[in-house]
CSV table of C-alpha atoms in Angstrom, one decimal:
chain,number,residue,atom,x,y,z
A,19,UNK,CA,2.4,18.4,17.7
A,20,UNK,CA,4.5,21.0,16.2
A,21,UNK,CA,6.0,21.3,12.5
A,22,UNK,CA,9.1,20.3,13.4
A,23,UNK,CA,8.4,17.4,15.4
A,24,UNK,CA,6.4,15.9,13.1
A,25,UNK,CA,9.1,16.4,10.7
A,26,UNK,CA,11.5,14.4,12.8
A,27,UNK,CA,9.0,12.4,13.1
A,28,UNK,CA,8.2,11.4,9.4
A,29,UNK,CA,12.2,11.5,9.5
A,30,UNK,CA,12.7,8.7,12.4
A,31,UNK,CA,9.8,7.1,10.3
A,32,UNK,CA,11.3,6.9,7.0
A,33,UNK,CA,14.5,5.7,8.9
A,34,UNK,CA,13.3,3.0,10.0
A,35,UNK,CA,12.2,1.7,6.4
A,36,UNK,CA,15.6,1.2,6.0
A,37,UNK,CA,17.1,0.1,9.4
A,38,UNK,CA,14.0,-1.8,11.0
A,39,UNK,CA,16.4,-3.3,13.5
A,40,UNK,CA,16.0,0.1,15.4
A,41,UNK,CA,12.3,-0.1,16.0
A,42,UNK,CA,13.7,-2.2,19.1
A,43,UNK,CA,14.7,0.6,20.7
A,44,UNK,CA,11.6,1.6,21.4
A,45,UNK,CA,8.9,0.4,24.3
A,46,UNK,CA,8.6,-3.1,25.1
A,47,UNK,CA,8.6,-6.0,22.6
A,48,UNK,CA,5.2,-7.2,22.0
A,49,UNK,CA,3.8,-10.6,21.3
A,50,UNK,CA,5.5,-12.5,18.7
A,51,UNK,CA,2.3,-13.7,17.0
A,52,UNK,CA,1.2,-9.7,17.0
A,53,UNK,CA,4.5,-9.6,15.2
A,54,UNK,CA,4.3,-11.9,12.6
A,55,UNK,CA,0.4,-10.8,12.3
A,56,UNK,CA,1.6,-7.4,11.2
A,57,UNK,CA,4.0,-8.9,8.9
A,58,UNK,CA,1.6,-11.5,7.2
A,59,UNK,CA,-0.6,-8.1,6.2
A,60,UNK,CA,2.6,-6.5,5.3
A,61,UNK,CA,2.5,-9.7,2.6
A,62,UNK,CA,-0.8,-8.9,1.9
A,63,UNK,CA,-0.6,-5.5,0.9
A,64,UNK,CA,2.2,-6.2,-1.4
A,65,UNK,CA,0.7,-9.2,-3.0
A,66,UNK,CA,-2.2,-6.6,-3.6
A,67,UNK,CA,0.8,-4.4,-5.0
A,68,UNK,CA,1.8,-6.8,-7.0
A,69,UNK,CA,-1.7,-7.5,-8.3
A,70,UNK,CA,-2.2,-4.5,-9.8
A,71,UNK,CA,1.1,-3.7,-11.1
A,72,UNK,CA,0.0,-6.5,-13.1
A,73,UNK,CA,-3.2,-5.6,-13.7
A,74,UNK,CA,-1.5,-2.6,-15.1
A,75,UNK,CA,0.4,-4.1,-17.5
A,76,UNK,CA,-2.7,-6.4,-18.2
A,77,UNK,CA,-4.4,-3.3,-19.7
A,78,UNK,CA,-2.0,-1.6,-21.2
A,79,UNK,CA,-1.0,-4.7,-23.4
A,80,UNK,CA,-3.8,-6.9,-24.0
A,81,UNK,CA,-6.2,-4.1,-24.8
A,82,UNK,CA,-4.7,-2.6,-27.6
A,83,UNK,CA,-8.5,-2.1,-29.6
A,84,UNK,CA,-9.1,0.6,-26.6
A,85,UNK,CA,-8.7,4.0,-27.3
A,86,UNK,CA,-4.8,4.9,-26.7
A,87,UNK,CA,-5.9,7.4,-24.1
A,88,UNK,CA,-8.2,5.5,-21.8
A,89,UNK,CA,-5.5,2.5,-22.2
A,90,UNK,CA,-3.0,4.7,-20.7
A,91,UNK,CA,-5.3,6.1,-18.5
A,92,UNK,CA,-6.5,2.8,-16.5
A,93,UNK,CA,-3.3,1.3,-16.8
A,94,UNK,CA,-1.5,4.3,-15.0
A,95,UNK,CA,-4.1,4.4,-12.3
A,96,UNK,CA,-3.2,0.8,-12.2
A,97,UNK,CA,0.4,1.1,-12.1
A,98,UNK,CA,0.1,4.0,-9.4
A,99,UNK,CA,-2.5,2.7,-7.1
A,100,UNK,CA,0.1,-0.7,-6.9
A,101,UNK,CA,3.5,1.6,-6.4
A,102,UNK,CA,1.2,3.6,-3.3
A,103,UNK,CA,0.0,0.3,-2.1
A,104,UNK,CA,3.6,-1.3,-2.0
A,105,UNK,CA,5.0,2.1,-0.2
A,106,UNK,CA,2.3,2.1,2.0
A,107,UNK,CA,2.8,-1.8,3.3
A,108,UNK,CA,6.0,-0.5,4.3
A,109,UNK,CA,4.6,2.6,6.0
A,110,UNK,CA,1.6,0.6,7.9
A,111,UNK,CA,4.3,-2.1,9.1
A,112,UNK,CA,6.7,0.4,10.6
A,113,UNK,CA,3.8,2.5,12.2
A,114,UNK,CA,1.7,-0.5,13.7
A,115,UNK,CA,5.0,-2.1,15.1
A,116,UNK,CA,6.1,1.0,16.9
A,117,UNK,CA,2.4,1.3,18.2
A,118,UNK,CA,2.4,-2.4,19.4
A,119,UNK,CA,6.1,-1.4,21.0
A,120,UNK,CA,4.8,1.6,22.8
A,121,UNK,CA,1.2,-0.1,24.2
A,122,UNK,CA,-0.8,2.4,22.0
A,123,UNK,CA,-3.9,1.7,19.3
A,124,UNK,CA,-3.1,0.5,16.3
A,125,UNK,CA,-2.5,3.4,13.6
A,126,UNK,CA,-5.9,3.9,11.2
A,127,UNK,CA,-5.5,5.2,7.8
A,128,UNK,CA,-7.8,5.9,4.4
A,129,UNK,CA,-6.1,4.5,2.2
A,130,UNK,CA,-7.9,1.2,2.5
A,131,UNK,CA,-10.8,3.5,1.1
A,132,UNK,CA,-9.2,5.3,-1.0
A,133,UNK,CA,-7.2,2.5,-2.7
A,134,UNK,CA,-10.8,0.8,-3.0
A,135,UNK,CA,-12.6,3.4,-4.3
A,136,UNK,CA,-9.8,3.9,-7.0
A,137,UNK,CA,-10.0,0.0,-7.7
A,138,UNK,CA,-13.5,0.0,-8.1
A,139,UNK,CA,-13.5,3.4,-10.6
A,140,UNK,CA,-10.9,1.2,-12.4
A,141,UNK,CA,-13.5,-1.6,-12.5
A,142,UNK,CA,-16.4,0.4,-13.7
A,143,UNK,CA,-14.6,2.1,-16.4
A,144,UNK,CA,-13.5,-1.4,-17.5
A,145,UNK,CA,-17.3,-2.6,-17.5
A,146,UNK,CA,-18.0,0.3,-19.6
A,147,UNK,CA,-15.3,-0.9,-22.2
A,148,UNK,CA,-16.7,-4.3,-22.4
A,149,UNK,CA,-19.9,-2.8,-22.7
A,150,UNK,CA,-19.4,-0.7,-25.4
A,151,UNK,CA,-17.1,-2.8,-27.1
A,152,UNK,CA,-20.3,-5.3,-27.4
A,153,UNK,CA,-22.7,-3.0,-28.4
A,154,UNK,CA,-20.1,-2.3,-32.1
């Protein structure tokens, strides 16, 4: 696909965020239960969102012991990974409706992966800090 049309189609994309009433106009209407199946992961990936937004929050105030540095640190990566994750939901929902509209596969993406390998660097560094905090 050329520059441009993947441009306009980002642009159509992004559209729709915002006016999901025109993904009718495109291909046939699926299933309803394929529907509502797209949606209920749409929930999912924002109660994931919403988990570590608070687990941001989590870190950066009820650890203030930890070095001001790595607090901000983990509680940033945090805070980012749950603003990507709660764009993303939007993204997926848009992109696997239109695919389910049009008859094609279902989009694929790595940011499952990346999201969990950005969890779990979270989650090691936070074993360190108990570790270390122990051994004092």
């Amino acid at each position: 696909m050329s520059g441009s049309g993947e441009r306009g189609g980002l642009a159509r994309g992004l559209r729709l965020w915002f006016a999901p009433e025109r993904i009718r106009e495109e291909g046939r209407t699926p299933d309803y239960r394929f529907s509502l199946a797209n949606e209920r992961t749409f929930l999912a990936w924002l109660r994931t969102a919403l988990a570590l937004v608070g687990g941001g929050f989590a870190v950066d105030q009820f650890l203030p012991e930890l070095r001001w540095g790595v607090r901000v640190a983990l509680a940033l990566a945090l805070l980012g990974a749950g603003a990507l994750c709660a764009l993303r939901a939007v993204n997926h929902w848009v992109r696997a409706e239109r695919a389910m509209r049009r008859g094609e596969d279902l989009p694929v993406s790595r940011f499952p992966v990346l999201l969990g390998l950005l969890v779990g660097a979270v989650a090691a560094a936070m074993v360190l800090v108990v570790l270390l905090g122990r051994l004092r």
